Each structure stands twice: as structure tokens, then as C-alpha cells.
Short mmCIF file of C-alpha atoms in Angstrom, two decimals:
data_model
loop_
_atom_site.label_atom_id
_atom_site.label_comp_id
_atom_site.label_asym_id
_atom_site.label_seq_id
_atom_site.Cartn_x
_atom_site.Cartn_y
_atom_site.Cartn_z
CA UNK A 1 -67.79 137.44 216.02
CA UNK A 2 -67.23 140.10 218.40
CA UNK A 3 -63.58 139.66 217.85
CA UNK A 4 -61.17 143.13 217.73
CA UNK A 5 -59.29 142.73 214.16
CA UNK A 6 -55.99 143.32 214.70
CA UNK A 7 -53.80 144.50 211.99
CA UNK A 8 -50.02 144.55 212.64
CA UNK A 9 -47.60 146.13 210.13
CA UNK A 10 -46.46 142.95 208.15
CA UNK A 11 -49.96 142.04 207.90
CA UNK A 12 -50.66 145.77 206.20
CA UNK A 13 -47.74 145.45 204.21
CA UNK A 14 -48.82 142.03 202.78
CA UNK A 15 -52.47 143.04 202.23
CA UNK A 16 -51.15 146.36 200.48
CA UNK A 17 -48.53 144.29 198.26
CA UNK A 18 -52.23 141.79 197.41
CA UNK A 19 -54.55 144.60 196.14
CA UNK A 20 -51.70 146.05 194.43
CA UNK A 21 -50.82 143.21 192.16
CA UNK A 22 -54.71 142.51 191.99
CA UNK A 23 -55.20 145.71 189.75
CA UNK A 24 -55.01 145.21 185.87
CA UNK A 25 -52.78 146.72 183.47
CA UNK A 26 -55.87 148.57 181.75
CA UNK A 27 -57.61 149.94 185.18
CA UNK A 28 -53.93 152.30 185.54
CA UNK A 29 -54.28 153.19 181.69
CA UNK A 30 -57.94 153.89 182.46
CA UNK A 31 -56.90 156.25 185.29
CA UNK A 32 -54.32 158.10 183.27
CA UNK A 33 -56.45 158.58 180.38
CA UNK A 34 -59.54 159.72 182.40
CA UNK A 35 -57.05 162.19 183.95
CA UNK A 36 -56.00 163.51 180.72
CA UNK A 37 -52.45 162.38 180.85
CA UNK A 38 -52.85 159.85 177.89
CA UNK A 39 -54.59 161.19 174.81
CA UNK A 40 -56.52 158.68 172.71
CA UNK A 41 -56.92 154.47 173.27
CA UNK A 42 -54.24 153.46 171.74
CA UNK A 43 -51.93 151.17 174.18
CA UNK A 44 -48.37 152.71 174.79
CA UNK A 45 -45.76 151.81 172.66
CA UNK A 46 -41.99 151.45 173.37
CA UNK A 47 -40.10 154.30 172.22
CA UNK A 48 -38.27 154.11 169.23
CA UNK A 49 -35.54 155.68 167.93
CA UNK A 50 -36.35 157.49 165.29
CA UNK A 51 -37.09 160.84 166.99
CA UNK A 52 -37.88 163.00 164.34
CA UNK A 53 -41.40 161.08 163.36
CA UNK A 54 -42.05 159.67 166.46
CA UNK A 55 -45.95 160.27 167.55
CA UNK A 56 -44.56 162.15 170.60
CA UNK A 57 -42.80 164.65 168.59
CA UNK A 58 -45.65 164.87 166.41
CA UNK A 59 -47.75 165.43 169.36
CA UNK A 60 -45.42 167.71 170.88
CA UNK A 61 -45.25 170.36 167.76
CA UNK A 62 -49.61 170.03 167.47
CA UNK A 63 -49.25 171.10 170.85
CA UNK A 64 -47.26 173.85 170.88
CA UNK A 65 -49.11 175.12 167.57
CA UNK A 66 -52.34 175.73 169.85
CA UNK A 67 -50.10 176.97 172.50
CA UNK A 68 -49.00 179.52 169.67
CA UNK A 69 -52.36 180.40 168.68
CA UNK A 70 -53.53 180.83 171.89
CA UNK A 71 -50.67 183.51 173.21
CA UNK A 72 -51.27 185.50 170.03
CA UNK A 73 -48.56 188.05 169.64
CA UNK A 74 -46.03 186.80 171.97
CA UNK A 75 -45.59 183.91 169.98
CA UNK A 76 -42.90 185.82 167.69
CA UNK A 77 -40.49 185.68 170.84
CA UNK A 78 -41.01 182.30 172.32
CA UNK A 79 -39.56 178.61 170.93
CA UNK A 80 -39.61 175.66 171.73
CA UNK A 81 -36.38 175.21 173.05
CA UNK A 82 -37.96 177.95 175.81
CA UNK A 83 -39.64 175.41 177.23
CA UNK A 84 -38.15 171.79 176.41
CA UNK A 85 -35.05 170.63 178.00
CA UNK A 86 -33.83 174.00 179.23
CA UNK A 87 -32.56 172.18 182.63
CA UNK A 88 -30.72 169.44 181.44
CA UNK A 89 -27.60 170.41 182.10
CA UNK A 90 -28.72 171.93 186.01
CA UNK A 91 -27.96 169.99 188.73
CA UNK A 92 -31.55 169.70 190.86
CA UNK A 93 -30.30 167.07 193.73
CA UNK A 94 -26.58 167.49 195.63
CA UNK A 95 -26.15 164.38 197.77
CA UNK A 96 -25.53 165.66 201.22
CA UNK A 97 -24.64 163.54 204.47
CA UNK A 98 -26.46 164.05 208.13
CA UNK A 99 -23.99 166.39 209.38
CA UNK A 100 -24.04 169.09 206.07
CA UNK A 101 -27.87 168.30 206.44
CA UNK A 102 -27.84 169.72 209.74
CA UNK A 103 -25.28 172.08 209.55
CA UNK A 104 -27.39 173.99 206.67
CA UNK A 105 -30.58 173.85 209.23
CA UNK A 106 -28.76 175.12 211.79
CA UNK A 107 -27.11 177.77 209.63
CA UNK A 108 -23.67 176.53 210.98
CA UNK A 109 -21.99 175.73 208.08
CA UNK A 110 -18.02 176.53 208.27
CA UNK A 111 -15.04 175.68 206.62
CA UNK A 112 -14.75 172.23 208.54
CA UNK A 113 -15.17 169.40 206.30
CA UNK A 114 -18.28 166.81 207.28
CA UNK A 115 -15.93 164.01 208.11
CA UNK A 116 -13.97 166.25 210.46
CA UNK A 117 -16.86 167.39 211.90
CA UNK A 118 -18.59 163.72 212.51
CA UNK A 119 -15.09 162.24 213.61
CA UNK A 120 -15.28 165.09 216.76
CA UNK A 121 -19.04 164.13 217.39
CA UNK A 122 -17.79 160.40 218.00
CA UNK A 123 -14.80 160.87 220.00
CA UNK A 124 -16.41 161.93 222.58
CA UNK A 125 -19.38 158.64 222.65
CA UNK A 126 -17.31 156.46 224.33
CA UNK A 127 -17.85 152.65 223.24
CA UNK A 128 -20.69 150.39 224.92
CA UNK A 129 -19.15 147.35 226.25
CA UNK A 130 -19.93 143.84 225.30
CA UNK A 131 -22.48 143.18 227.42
CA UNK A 132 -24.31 146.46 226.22
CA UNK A 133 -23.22 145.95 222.66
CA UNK A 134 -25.43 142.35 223.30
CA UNK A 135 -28.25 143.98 225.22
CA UNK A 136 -28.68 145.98 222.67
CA UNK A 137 -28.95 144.02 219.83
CA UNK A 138 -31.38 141.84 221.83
CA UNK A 139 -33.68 144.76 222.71
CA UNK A 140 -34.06 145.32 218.53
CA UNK A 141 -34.96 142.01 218.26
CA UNK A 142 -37.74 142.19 220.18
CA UNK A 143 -38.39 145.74 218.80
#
């Protein structure tokens, strides 16, 4: 048994995918609650929609009532509302192509629109043939 184990990536993958579905429901609820981000043993329920007695919003305003008490006299200036939803309406991802990507790296960025700019990067590749066109395919295969 002096055999090298040998591990390629599908092999990793596969393994990974096993010992992921092999953990239980109640070992992740175990890890959140011993990491404080569930409070109690109760199992989590669907939300429902009746927001103004839900158990989050009750939990939510016990919550902010330490969070009062413990800021003392700068409680008379801060809410809620401070704190809760305040970036809803903020846009926090703007869904950029390779060429504005690198154009803002390279500080570059000019009045030429991204399709303009990626239509003058291709003219000048000139097309493979169809023997290259086939080599290539054939070299990721075997990649």
C-alpha cells in the first residue's frame, strides 16, 4: 500500500459534493446557534405575513431597547429607521462588461462607448482559419 493517492479535480469535486450532503439539517443550526446568530432552540419558521407581531419584529424592538439603554443619552436622537433599511433604495452592484472593467483599472475611461471600444479591439484579430478553428477546439478537449 505504498501507492501515491491521486486526487484529480472531478474526483475533489465529487468527494466535496459527498460530505456536503452527508451533514444534517441540525449540525448547520447547531453551528449558527453556537455562533450566536440564532437565539434560542426553537427550529426556524417560514415567515409569515403578518409583520407587525412577527417574533422577528418582536425581537428586533427587545433589541434595540438594550441598544437604547446602553447608549444612554444619545438615544433621544437615534431611531430605528437610522439603522433598518436605510439602503434600500441605493444601488450597491452596477453590472459592468470586461472592457468598462478595465477601462476603470486603467483609469482610461472616455466618452467611447464599451461596444465601440471592443468592436476596435477585434478588428484588428484577424480570424483563425478552419484548420486552427479545429486545432483548437481539439487542444480544449484534451485540456
Amino acid at each position: 500500500m505504498n501507492e501515491d493517492l491521486k486526487i484529480d479535480l472531478l474526483v475533489a469535486i465529487q468527494m466535496l459534493k459527498a460530505a456536503w450532503e452527508s451533514v444534517k439539517k441540525e449540525t448547520i443550526a447547531n453551528c449558527f446557534r453556537h455562533a450566536d446568530f440564532i437565539v434560542g432552540t426553537e427550529a426556524v419558521e417560514e415567515p409569515t405575513d403578518d409583520v407587525e407581531g412577527s417574533e422577528e419584529v418582536v425581537e428586533l424592538d427587545d433589541m434595540w431597547s438594550d441598544f437604547l439603554r446602553f447608549v444612554g443619552d444619545a438615544s433621544d436622537t437615534l431611531t430605528l429607521d437610522d439603522f433598518v433599511g436605510n439602503d434600500e433604495a441605493s444601488e450597491a452592484v452596477a453590472e459592468l462588461n470586461d472592457v468598462e472593467i478595465a477601462a476603470e483599472v486603467t483609469h482610461q475611461r472616455t466618452g467611447i462607448r464599451a461596444a465601440e471600444v471592443e468592436d476596435a479591439v477585434f478588428e484588428n484579430i484577424p480570424l483563425p482559419t478552419s484548420s486552427e478553428a479545429l486545432a483548437g477546439v481539439a487542444q480544449a478537449r484534451r485540456y
